[in-house]
């Protein structure tokens, strides 16, 4: 084995290309939705699933494919909507926009107008949310019915294979080289959620850096499972 | 001869590769094999180098670092002329998007998946707007080509509104002005508005038909005010033959806009130009609209679109399914018509979602698929099931005491239900295996793993046991 690798503190770039997205039964439909664009059944699509399940990753991959611009929920206003949706001159292909995190929008008429404007411009909008459209606590009837009519696909809780793959991927993203026995030790002991895997890798990366140690079973035991 | 030689060579190599894979599988175990080695595909052998393909970059790193040396050794034992292994990921080998995702991991139907009901209208609206002068093109909302009279499903709840809309679109002398269409969201107001505009453009291209949302009217007016260009604004709107404003309730409370709208409206009606308005309530019930405005809005024909009936919903679904040329069992359509009663948009949305899902993942549409895909629409809430609930349900089902879930007894009549409960706890919760073990009388995570394996095996060999487990899972998922 070649020399050890030490990650740079804080600075790391997760691999967010489409090919870096791990496909499993739980997220197959969501990945297929991104791949199917521009042949979507309608202008509005929504991917929903728990925290850290890969929604932003899919949005990034889709933007690479579609050239979609990312709408900032914190800065959108009804008056500024027209400008926000302006497409740069010279853009080819159908216009596309992405909105990562529907729950960050409190102004329901704004979201309603956004959906209408995207339809009027014959464009596509990919949205993400933590929960299904019917669970987002929006109350404006025109909005809820439009969201309910969007092509919505869920990312389900991860299965065992995906958890293993994700664990490795997140280590790789941080340039951490770990042996298979580390993965084999963590998997049967950890909460089986996307968020738990993310937290574990972050904690191990930090602990490894602080102690200037490789991530080994001993370190895992100490950091994650006392 | 050469061909044969090549074929034989290829056969030999793929047999060697199969043996290498089999040995890797037994050496590294099933989990590692499934996660890492199975996705490897053999691409070829040139000049002593075996070329293997993996779907992603990080898998490439992982395989090289963890399995690279052993892979080479195993290949060499099969074929001494192998000198190196080259692992590449498909993203690099396909290089560009146009090359497509040739890697084996892309479990999609690609672009053709939606073609049956794709947005065939992408080009149509611009063709329509070409017929208009440049000012209308900017002002008039594009018409959705899917909204036509011939695909509007008529039933008792919407027959008056439909007949009135047809009248406006077909006749020169319309006995009522304005036509005021109202009803709850998603019942087809916009569908009828688009259908009127589309038909008028076809049958009377000389007429200037302007269709837009109340919100866009407001936006244009505010802009005109800002640029001190209200004269041009008035001129634009007052010279049309047919003005159609959708969702007029959105100008409620906006006094300036309302005032301008009122004048435009009066000017057009006075000149005998047709006006069509839609709203979510009847004129009298509109809030934040001046009384004189309400009364003028109600002068013509006021047609309500009522909530749907089961028959209408079923009719809509059948027609929509036919349009999409999707193969949907009647039972599924009846189920949707029965369950999704809110409005047509959500009903069609549900059908779209179901068909899209089936297309995306390549599944046929059944009652089970429908229940799974539309779970959020069909269930009142998505509560997470707890380990305690699982233990209680399983104990009841197998008729054992709840305390046996935590007991140390290992007789089969007790241990089997306990294993099923552990299995379901792993399937239905995100709890870690040690935590599940603790909730079952302080057992170890390896005991939970054993239970999961055991239940999986039994499900394979005993179909009535598998049904039992499936039934429990469904009950718990609610």
XYZ file of C-alpha atoms in Angstrom:
704
model
C 0.000 0.000 0.000
C 1.253 3.464 -0.901
C 1.727 6.252 1.650
C -1.069 7.528 3.799
C -3.242 10.375 2.689
C -4.240 13.200 4.976
C -7.221 15.331 4.064
C -7.076 19.107 4.043
C -9.074 20.596 6.863
C -12.624 21.639 5.816
C -11.781 21.976 2.156
C -13.234 19.120 0.245
C -15.391 18.835 -2.808
C -17.931 16.057 -2.827
C -18.197 14.295 -6.176
C -21.622 15.373 -7.427
C -21.628 14.213 -11.041
C -24.377 11.962 -12.298
C -21.977 9.024 -12.490
C -21.055 9.568 -8.853
C -24.654 9.090 -7.814
C -25.098 5.621 -6.348
C -28.150 3.911 -7.711
C -30.143 1.586 -5.480
C -33.769 0.487 -5.491
C -34.617 3.298 -3.071
C -33.493 6.119 -5.375
C -33.774 4.497 -8.782
C -36.887 6.426 -9.805
C -35.361 9.763 -8.799
C -32.201 9.133 -10.812
C -34.271 7.962 -13.759
C -36.309 11.172 -13.595
C -33.147 13.227 -13.966
C -31.984 11.046 -16.832
C -35.313 11.280 -18.620
C -35.233 15.074 -18.950
C -36.288 16.812 -21.207
C -38.887 14.111 -21.811
C -40.798 14.850 -18.656
C -44.562 14.401 -18.509
C -44.976 18.010 -17.395
C -43.015 21.136 -16.587
C -42.779 20.548 -12.836
C -40.869 17.737 -11.174
C -40.166 17.117 -7.542
C -37.740 14.806 -5.780
C -38.453 14.314 -2.110
C -36.764 12.330 0.610
C -35.099 12.544 4.008
C -32.202 14.800 4.935
C -28.915 13.992 3.168
C -30.454 11.430 0.830
C -28.839 12.916 -2.275
C -31.353 15.494 -3.463
C -28.774 18.221 -3.930
C -26.536 15.746 -5.707
C -29.305 14.973 -8.186
C -30.047 18.669 -8.660
C -26.371 19.293 -9.413
C -26.237 16.428 -11.874
C -29.422 17.594 -13.551
C -28.188 21.175 -13.825
C -25.074 19.900 -15.537
C -27.245 18.123 -18.043
C -29.950 20.751 -18.522
C -28.013 23.946 -17.939
C -30.675 24.885 -15.404
C -30.071 27.919 -13.267
C -30.428 27.541 -9.538
C -33.102 29.710 -7.952
C -32.260 30.974 -4.489
C -35.364 30.560 -2.318
C -34.154 33.230 0.087
C -33.864 35.865 -2.632
C -36.897 35.167 -4.789
C -39.674 37.749 -4.702
C -42.890 38.086 -6.689
C -41.699 41.342 -8.254
C -38.293 39.919 -9.063
C -39.598 36.671 -10.493
C -39.461 37.836 -14.093
C -35.805 38.789 -13.739
C -34.921 35.618 -11.844
C -36.334 33.528 -14.666
C -34.597 35.467 -17.419
C -32.605 33.169 -19.593
C -29.188 34.300 -20.725
C -29.169 35.254 -24.411
C -27.699 32.591 -26.606
C -28.923 29.769 -24.394
C -29.949 26.783 -26.431
C -32.538 24.183 -25.534
C -35.596 24.520 -23.354
C -35.258 26.818 -20.343
C -34.756 25.069 -17.023
C -34.589 26.057 -13.382
C -33.892 24.236 -10.142
C -35.184 25.009 -6.681
C -33.440 23.016 -3.987
C -35.511 23.044 -0.802
C -39.185 23.920 -1.244
C -39.720 24.244 2.479
C -37.541 27.331 2.503
C -40.220 29.250 0.649
C -42.743 30.841 2.984
C -44.430 33.040 0.391
C -47.005 30.701 -1.129
C -48.298 33.044 -3.858
C -44.672 33.436 -4.953
C -44.310 29.705 -5.421
C -47.659 29.601 -7.206
C -46.536 32.306 -9.644
C -43.233 30.544 -10.123
C -44.966 27.319 -11.150
C -47.217 29.225 -13.552
C -44.345 31.192 -15.022
C -42.312 28.061 -15.683
C -45.283 26.538 -17.468
C -45.859 29.707 -19.476
C -42.245 29.772 -20.550
C -42.467 26.125 -21.573
C -39.558 25.355 -19.331
C -38.790 22.766 -16.687
C -38.478 23.171 -12.955
C -36.874 20.559 -10.722
C -37.735 21.024 -7.065
C -36.660 19.154 -3.977
C -38.283 18.784 -0.587
C -37.950 16.748 2.569
C -41.513 15.466 2.304
C -44.151 14.645 -0.288
C -45.990 17.623 -1.786
C -49.104 16.826 0.185
C -47.090 16.935 3.415
C -45.484 20.325 2.970
C -48.102 22.304 4.912
C -48.825 24.729 2.106
C -52.358 26.063 2.362
C -53.017 28.052 -0.821
C -55.332 25.706 -2.739
C -54.055 26.780 -6.179
C -50.547 25.980 -5.041
C -51.204 22.657 -3.355
C -53.110 21.315 -6.323
C -50.308 22.337 -8.697
C -47.696 20.732 -6.491
C -49.803 17.611 -6.203
C -49.877 17.445 -9.984
C -46.086 17.684 -10.335
C -44.174 14.559 -11.301
C -43.043 13.627 -7.821
C -40.664 10.803 -7.022
C -39.524 9.708 -3.618
C -36.116 8.685 -2.342
C -36.850 5.981 0.208
C -34.691 5.170 3.229
C -31.462 3.472 2.134
C -30.985 -0.263 1.900
C -27.845 -2.048 3.107
C -25.953 -1.977 -0.181
C -26.500 1.718 -0.619
C -25.386 2.440 2.927
C -22.140 0.594 2.263
C -21.599 2.391 -1.033
C -22.423 5.751 0.443
C -20.062 5.258 3.340
C -17.197 4.534 0.962
C -18.137 7.394 -1.321
C -18.185 9.907 1.500
C -14.783 8.706 2.709
C -13.477 9.067 -0.828
C -14.939 12.558 -1.136
C -12.755 13.524 1.787
C -9.750 11.663 0.435
C -9.838 9.266 3.331
C -8.535 5.834 2.562
C -10.125 3.216 4.750
C -9.776 -0.529 4.817
C -12.759 -2.799 4.179
C -12.744 -3.926 7.808
C -13.589 -0.357 8.851
C -16.656 -0.360 6.625
C -17.571 -3.844 7.766
C -17.312 -2.696 11.377
C -19.418 0.450 11.004
C -22.297 -0.881 8.930
C -23.975 -3.320 11.302
C -23.639 -0.901 14.211
C -24.819 2.415 12.851
C -28.292 3.911 12.521
C -29.394 3.039 9.013
C -30.146 6.476 7.644
C -28.515 8.832 5.154
C -28.001 11.424 7.843
C -26.279 9.006 10.225
C -23.779 7.962 7.545
C -22.958 11.590 6.793
C -22.516 12.399 10.476
C -20.303 9.386 11.027
C -17.945 10.259 8.185
C -17.742 13.885 9.278
C -16.981 12.860 12.854
C -14.336 10.353 11.781
C -12.697 12.816 9.413
C -12.481 15.397 12.161
C -11.220 12.960 14.776
C -8.660 11.503 12.393
C -7.363 14.976 11.577
C -7.184 16.059 15.180
C -5.322 12.944 16.245
C -3.342 12.763 12.995
C -4.421 9.166 12.703
C -5.751 7.008 9.957
C -9.390 5.957 10.218
C -9.127 2.491 11.670
C -11.511 0.192 13.503
C -9.970 1.346 16.768
C -10.638 4.990 15.924
C -14.183 4.161 14.781
C -14.893 2.344 18.012
C -13.602 5.278 20.016
C -15.343 8.043 18.030
C -18.656 6.487 17.123
C -19.364 3.724 19.553
C -17.275 4.657 22.634
C -11.020 -18.500 -39.858
C -9.893 -15.294 -38.278
C -13.371 -14.668 -37.059
C -13.455 -18.075 -35.467
C -10.109 -17.565 -33.852
C -11.297 -14.217 -32.440
C -14.483 -15.799 -31.177
C -12.615 -18.615 -29.480
C -10.247 -16.121 -27.893
C -13.134 -14.088 -26.628
C -14.832 -17.145 -25.234
C -11.701 -18.184 -23.448
C -11.269 -14.723 -21.935
C -14.839 -14.522 -20.728
C -14.515 -17.987 -19.174
C -11.356 -16.804 -17.424
C -13.133 -13.697 -16.212
C -16.012 -15.810 -14.877
C -13.544 -17.925 -12.882
C -11.771 -14.829 -11.547
C -15.107 -13.449 -10.431
C -16.099 -16.686 -8.756
C -12.835 -16.795 -6.814
C -13.152 -13.155 -5.776
C -16.657 -13.914 -4.579
C -15.571 -16.784 -2.368
C -12.485 -14.956 -1.101
C -14.071 -11.624 -0.247
C -17.567 -12.738 0.712
C -20.992 -12.031 -0.670
C -21.419 -8.457 0.601
C -18.148 -7.167 -0.763
C -18.790 -8.999 -3.994
C -22.263 -7.525 -4.458
C -21.143 -3.992 -3.589
C -17.850 -3.770 -5.398
C -16.962 -6.640 -7.643
C -20.219 -7.491 -9.305
C -20.525 -4.085 -11.022
C -17.162 -4.672 -12.741
C -17.480 -5.482 -16.399
C -14.845 -6.968 -18.644
C -14.103 -4.695 -21.600
C -11.227 -6.394 -23.306
C -7.657 -7.618 -23.300
C -4.914 -5.893 -25.260
C -1.139 -6.220 -25.071
C -1.193 -7.965 -21.748
C -3.598 -5.488 -20.134
C -7.041 -6.515 -18.903
C -9.489 -3.627 -19.196
C -12.292 -3.498 -16.653
C -15.087 -0.977 -16.411
C -16.839 0.345 -13.268
C -19.728 2.773 -13.066
C -18.126 5.468 -10.902
C -14.860 7.137 -10.143
C -14.794 6.314 -6.476
C -15.504 2.654 -7.184
C -12.528 2.726 -9.474
C -10.330 4.070 -6.660
C -11.685 1.601 -4.191
C -11.271 -1.403 -6.426
C -7.747 -0.446 -7.418
C -6.650 0.118 -3.858
C -8.476 -2.748 -2.191
C -8.690 -5.471 -4.772
C -6.207 -4.458 -7.483
C -3.318 -6.690 -6.436
C -5.478 -9.721 -5.873
C -7.290 -9.208 -9.160
C -3.981 -9.247 -10.997
C -2.816 -12.386 -9.197
C -6.034 -14.203 -9.976
C -5.884 -13.189 -13.635
C -2.302 -14.280 -13.880
C -3.134 -17.669 -12.457
C -5.752 -18.014 -15.196
C -3.748 -16.416 -17.971
C 0.015 -15.914 -17.548
C 0.154 -13.364 -20.380
C -1.708 -10.830 -18.255
C 0.712 -8.201 -17.004
C -1.576 -5.452 -15.708
C -5.133 -4.566 -14.852
C -6.650 -1.313 -16.004
C -9.814 -0.177 -14.213
C -11.672 2.756 -15.759
C -14.993 4.269 -14.825
C -17.689 4.684 -17.403
C -17.901 8.446 -16.978
C -14.420 8.759 -18.457
C -14.985 6.167 -21.108
C -18.126 7.870 -22.402
C -16.465 11.276 -22.089
C -19.434 13.401 -23.081
C -23.133 13.540 -22.410
C -24.021 12.839 -25.963
C -22.311 9.508 -25.643
C -24.898 8.583 -23.061
C -24.475 6.660 -19.866
C -23.124 3.487 -21.257
C -22.242 2.164 -17.811
C -24.312 -0.723 -16.631
C -25.650 1.187 -13.636
C -28.034 3.372 -15.523
C -31.268 1.535 -14.865
C -33.402 3.876 -16.863
C -35.530 3.905 -19.895
C -33.862 6.935 -21.233
C -35.587 9.434 -23.370
C -38.102 7.114 -24.932
C -39.776 6.418 -21.616
C -42.134 9.331 -21.881
C -42.575 9.672 -25.560
C -46.099 8.303 -25.480
C -47.296 11.304 -23.551
C -44.395 13.704 -23.865
C -44.804 17.409 -24.158
C -45.673 17.254 -27.785
C -46.776 20.845 -27.493
C -43.292 22.253 -27.068
C -43.290 23.716 -30.527
C -46.996 24.285 -31.045
C -47.557 27.402 -28.927
C -44.811 29.339 -30.618
C -46.377 28.477 -33.954
C -49.604 29.905 -32.609
C -48.035 33.071 -31.372
C -46.380 33.578 -34.753
C -49.829 34.314 -36.101
C -50.171 37.213 -33.717
C -48.546 40.543 -33.970
C -45.546 41.137 -31.813
C -47.414 42.963 -29.094
C -49.843 40.116 -28.466
C -47.050 37.590 -28.473
C -45.523 39.276 -25.474
C -48.789 39.846 -23.683
C -50.826 36.753 -24.354
C -50.005 33.707 -22.273
C -49.024 30.716 -24.407
C -51.835 28.242 -24.845
C -51.339 24.750 -23.571
C -52.149 22.519 -26.558
C -53.403 19.787 -24.252
C -56.335 21.943 -23.218
C -58.920 21.466 -25.971
C -62.673 21.017 -26.045
C -62.452 17.524 -27.464
C -60.549 16.216 -24.461
C -62.587 17.977 -21.824
C -64.628 15.304 -20.108
C -68.175 16.512 -19.598
C -70.381 15.392 -16.730
C -73.158 16.803 -14.614
C -70.826 19.011 -12.532
C -69.416 20.939 -15.508
C -71.935 20.673 -18.357
C -73.240 24.246 -18.094
C -69.760 25.762 -18.036
C -68.721 23.569 -20.963
C -71.754 24.501 -23.061
C -71.250 28.213 -22.354
C -67.561 28.023 -23.256
C -68.384 26.244 -26.518
C -70.899 28.933 -27.323
C -68.314 31.698 -26.888
C -65.831 29.847 -29.054
C -68.254 28.990 -31.859
C -70.876 31.659 -32.213
C -70.603 35.152 -33.586
C -73.521 36.385 -31.590
C -73.002 35.401 -28.025
C -76.070 36.314 -26.009
C -74.145 36.820 -22.795
C -71.266 39.080 -21.887
C -69.204 38.505 -19.859
C -68.988 34.772 -19.386
C -67.983 34.251 -15.792
C -66.679 30.749 -15.013
C -66.110 29.886 -11.416
C -65.318 26.875 -9.264
C -62.749 25.433 -6.895
C -59.137 24.933 -7.925
C -58.227 22.265 -10.405
C -61.708 21.657 -11.778
C -61.051 22.768 -15.347
C -61.531 26.538 -15.558
C -58.185 27.075 -17.221
C -58.776 24.101 -19.498
C -61.967 25.732 -20.797
C -60.295 29.145 -21.151
C -57.461 27.710 -23.219
C -59.908 25.704 -25.300
C -61.934 28.831 -26.117
C -58.839 30.774 -27.134
C -57.398 27.922 -29.191
C -60.617 27.351 -31.097
C -61.130 31.065 -31.795
C -57.632 31.368 -33.157
C -58.302 28.519 -35.479
C -61.771 29.445 -36.683
C -61.434 33.234 -36.573
C -57.742 34.089 -36.980
C -58.626 37.691 -37.802
C -59.928 38.220 -34.273
C -57.558 39.469 -31.631
C -57.912 37.094 -28.735
C -56.018 37.961 -25.590
C -55.770 35.391 -22.826
C -53.811 36.084 -19.660
C -53.837 35.573 -15.941
C -55.077 38.348 -13.662
C -51.644 38.386 -12.128
C -50.039 39.079 -15.481
C -52.567 41.813 -16.175
C -51.538 43.352 -12.877
C -47.863 42.973 -13.653
C -48.269 44.668 -17.036
C -50.250 47.487 -15.501
C -47.728 48.106 -12.732
C -44.993 48.177 -15.313
C -46.951 50.638 -17.410
C -47.350 52.858 -14.356
C -43.678 52.639 -13.599
C -42.681 53.610 -17.135
C -45.476 56.194 -17.326
C -46.870 54.374 -20.274
C -50.461 53.802 -19.213
C -51.899 55.167 -22.450
C -50.251 52.446 -24.481
C -51.391 49.929 -21.922
C -55.032 51.020 -22.208
C -54.788 51.055 -25.972
C -53.442 47.492 -26.049
C -56.196 46.067 -23.946
C -59.078 48.041 -25.328
C -58.456 47.096 -28.916
C -58.887 43.355 -28.547
C -61.908 41.386 -29.775
C -61.931 38.817 -27.019
C -60.359 39.374 -23.615
C -59.939 36.420 -21.298
C -58.691 36.887 -17.761
C -57.947 33.826 -15.643
C -58.128 33.709 -11.844
C -59.464 37.212 -11.382
C -59.468 36.745 -7.583
C -55.763 37.572 -7.699
C -56.453 41.246 -8.277
C -58.590 41.382 -5.147
C -57.358 44.094 -2.817
C -55.074 45.613 -5.486
C -57.029 48.843 -5.853
C -55.153 50.500 -8.714
C -55.163 47.399 -10.826
C -58.787 46.750 -10.064
C -59.745 50.239 -11.122
C -57.928 49.881 -14.414
C -59.369 46.459 -14.980
C -62.845 47.814 -14.309
C -62.435 50.515 -16.982
C -61.025 48.096 -19.488
C -63.823 45.683 -18.791
C -66.519 48.340 -19.229
C -64.988 49.705 -22.386
C -64.906 46.256 -23.985
C -68.395 45.219 -22.938
C -69.775 48.537 -24.149
C -68.201 47.926 -27.573
C -69.686 44.455 -27.657
C -66.351 42.723 -27.391
C -66.498 39.388 -25.639
C -65.044 39.113 -22.156
C -64.445 35.796 -20.364
C -63.476 35.766 -16.707
C -62.612 32.918 -14.378
C -62.412 32.946 -10.605
C -62.485 30.595 -7.676
C -65.753 32.044 -6.344
C -68.957 33.528 -7.720
C -68.896 37.297 -8.340
C -70.915 37.988 -5.204
C -68.571 35.956 -3.019
C -65.315 37.474 -4.265
C -63.547 39.196 -1.403
C -61.638 42.443 -1.776
C -63.442 43.364 -5.000
C -65.558 46.488 -5.136
C -69.326 46.041 -5.188
C -69.865 47.860 -8.520
C -67.288 45.517 -10.031
C -68.960 42.434 -8.571
C -72.293 43.423 -9.998
C -70.871 44.039 -13.472
C -69.026 40.731 -13.429
C -72.347 39.013 -12.808
C -74.198 40.718 -15.685
C -73.644 38.056 -18.245
C -73.739 34.328 -17.708
C -72.330 32.989 -14.479
C -71.516 29.287 -14.810
C -70.283 27.254 -11.899
C -68.051 24.196 -12.223
C -69.072 21.962 -9.354
C -66.970 19.402 -7.539
C -66.518 16.157 -9.408
C -68.610 13.043 -9.007
C -67.198 9.520 -8.984
C -68.515 8.929 -12.514
C -66.879 12.073 -13.847
C -63.579 11.235 -12.158
C -63.601 7.744 -13.611
C -64.429 9.149 -17.051
C -61.560 11.622 -16.802
C -59.121 8.901 -15.779
C -60.212 6.589 -18.566
C -59.824 9.275 -21.181
C -56.483 10.389 -19.797
C -55.177 6.820 -19.665
C -56.184 6.382 -23.277
C -54.430 9.606 -24.280
C -51.264 8.441 -22.583
C -51.664 5.019 -24.198
C -50.801 3.600 -20.814
C -51.852 0.093 -19.921
C -53.740 0.602 -16.684
C -56.070 -2.037 -15.244
C -59.659 -0.776 -14.727
C -59.351 -1.720 -11.067
C -56.582 0.835 -10.620
C -58.611 3.600 -12.306
C -61.614 2.804 -10.111
C -59.397 2.866 -7.064
C -58.016 6.300 -7.967
C -61.465 7.695 -8.806
C -62.653 6.462 -5.455
C -59.724 7.693 -3.386
C -58.659 10.987 -4.932
C -61.684 13.203 -4.699
C -60.152 16.646 -4.195
C -60.071 17.922 -7.778
C -59.270 17.049 -11.365
C -55.787 18.487 -11.362
C -54.751 16.311 -8.451
C -56.534 13.330 -9.948
C -54.685 13.720 -13.244
C -51.527 14.528 -11.340
C -51.826 11.255 -9.448
C -52.278 9.333 -12.683
C -49.295 11.146 -14.218
C -47.146 10.330 -11.243
C -48.118 6.691 -11.362
C -47.446 6.338 -15.081
C -44.201 8.315 -14.839
C -42.975 6.080 -12.037
C -43.870 2.900 -13.893
C -42.073 4.210 -16.984
C -39.018 5.356 -15.072
C -38.361 2.143 -13.216
C -39.924 -0.221 -15.728
C -42.724 -1.638 -13.627
C -46.236 -2.538 -14.616
C -49.105 -0.631 -13.061
C -50.984 -2.595 -10.438
C -53.051 -1.755 -7.393
C -49.956 -2.377 -5.269
C -47.804 -0.024 -7.354
C -50.502 2.642 -7.097
C -50.692 2.318 -3.340
C -46.936 2.480 -3.037
C -46.311 5.400 -5.368
C -49.214 7.517 -4.152
C -48.853 6.677 -0.495
C -48.738 10.328 0.533
C -52.045 11.079 -1.190
C -53.776 7.991 0.086
C -52.723 8.086 3.702
C -53.618 10.770 6.185
C -50.098 10.846 7.611
C -46.704 9.206 7.352
C -46.010 8.242 10.888
C -42.877 6.237 11.516
C -43.531 2.868 13.039
C -41.699 2.122 16.307
C -40.016 -1.084 17.453
C -42.557 -1.307 20.295
C -45.463 -1.269 17.841
C -43.786 -3.923 15.750
C -43.290 -6.152 18.795
C -46.911 -5.698 19.844
C -48.356 -6.456 16.400
C -46.118 -9.452 15.838
C -46.862 -10.885 19.287
C -50.593 -10.526 18.624
C -50.289 -12.069 15.208
C -48.430 -15.153 16.417
C -50.390 -15.272 19.644
C -47.446 -15.045 22.023
C -47.069 -12.799 25.052
C -45.499 -9.420 24.437
C -42.996 -10.143 27.210
C -41.599 -13.009 25.112
C -40.145 -10.403 22.768
C -37.641 -9.595 25.506
C -37.385 -13.000 27.172
C -34.448 -15.351 27.014
C -36.589 -18.358 25.995
C -35.417 -19.977 22.802
C -38.122 -22.515 21.953
C -39.083 -22.198 18.345
C -42.686 -21.087 18.993
C -41.245 -18.063 20.777
C -37.985 -17.498 18.929
C -39.557 -17.405 15.461
C -41.992 -14.542 16.179
C -39.166 -12.693 17.893
C -37.011 -13.111 14.799
C -39.821 -11.837 12.607
C -40.165 -8.772 14.839
C -36.405 -8.140 14.604
C -36.550 -8.531 10.852
C -39.410 -6.047 10.574
C -37.647 -3.638 12.918
C -34.731 -3.610 10.533
C -36.978 -3.220 7.481
C -39.276 -0.541 8.848
C -37.103 1.596 11.122
C -33.708 3.257 10.769
C -32.602 2.032 14.187
C -29.122 0.558 14.357
C -28.814 -3.182 14.828
C -27.322 -2.855 18.348
C -30.282 -0.669 19.304
C -32.746 -3.207 17.915
C -30.913 -5.898 19.866
C -31.216 -3.895 23.066
C -34.980 -3.549 22.613
C -35.242 -7.328 22.358
C -34.011 -8.097 25.845
C -30.464 -6.827 25.472
C -29.424 -9.013 22.578
C -26.300 -8.524 20.503
C -26.346 -7.037 16.977
C -25.127 -10.345 15.614
C -28.301 -11.971 16.972
C -30.318 -9.421 14.989
C -28.274 -10.146 11.868
C -28.857 -13.844 12.364
C -32.617 -13.256 12.747
C -32.715 -11.203 9.539
C -30.866 -13.920 7.633
C -33.081 -16.636 9.069
C -36.302 -14.833 8.138
C -34.971 -14.150 4.644
C -34.193 -17.860 4.203
C -37.571 -18.946 5.515
C -39.354 -16.497 3.239
C -37.606 -18.159 0.315
C -38.540 -21.690 1.281
C -41.971 -21.244 2.876
C -44.469 -19.203 0.910
C -47.126 -19.080 3.607
C -44.540 -17.752 6.056
C -43.534 -15.148 3.452
C -47.173 -14.089 3.146
C -47.458 -13.775 6.915
C -44.441 -11.476 7.058
C -45.679 -9.433 4.118
C -49.102 -9.056 5.740
C -47.530 -7.841 8.959
C -45.361 -5.385 7.081
C -48.386 -3.918 5.326
C -50.385 -3.649 8.508
C -47.558 -1.852 10.227
C -46.982 0.510 7.332
C -50.681 1.384 7.606
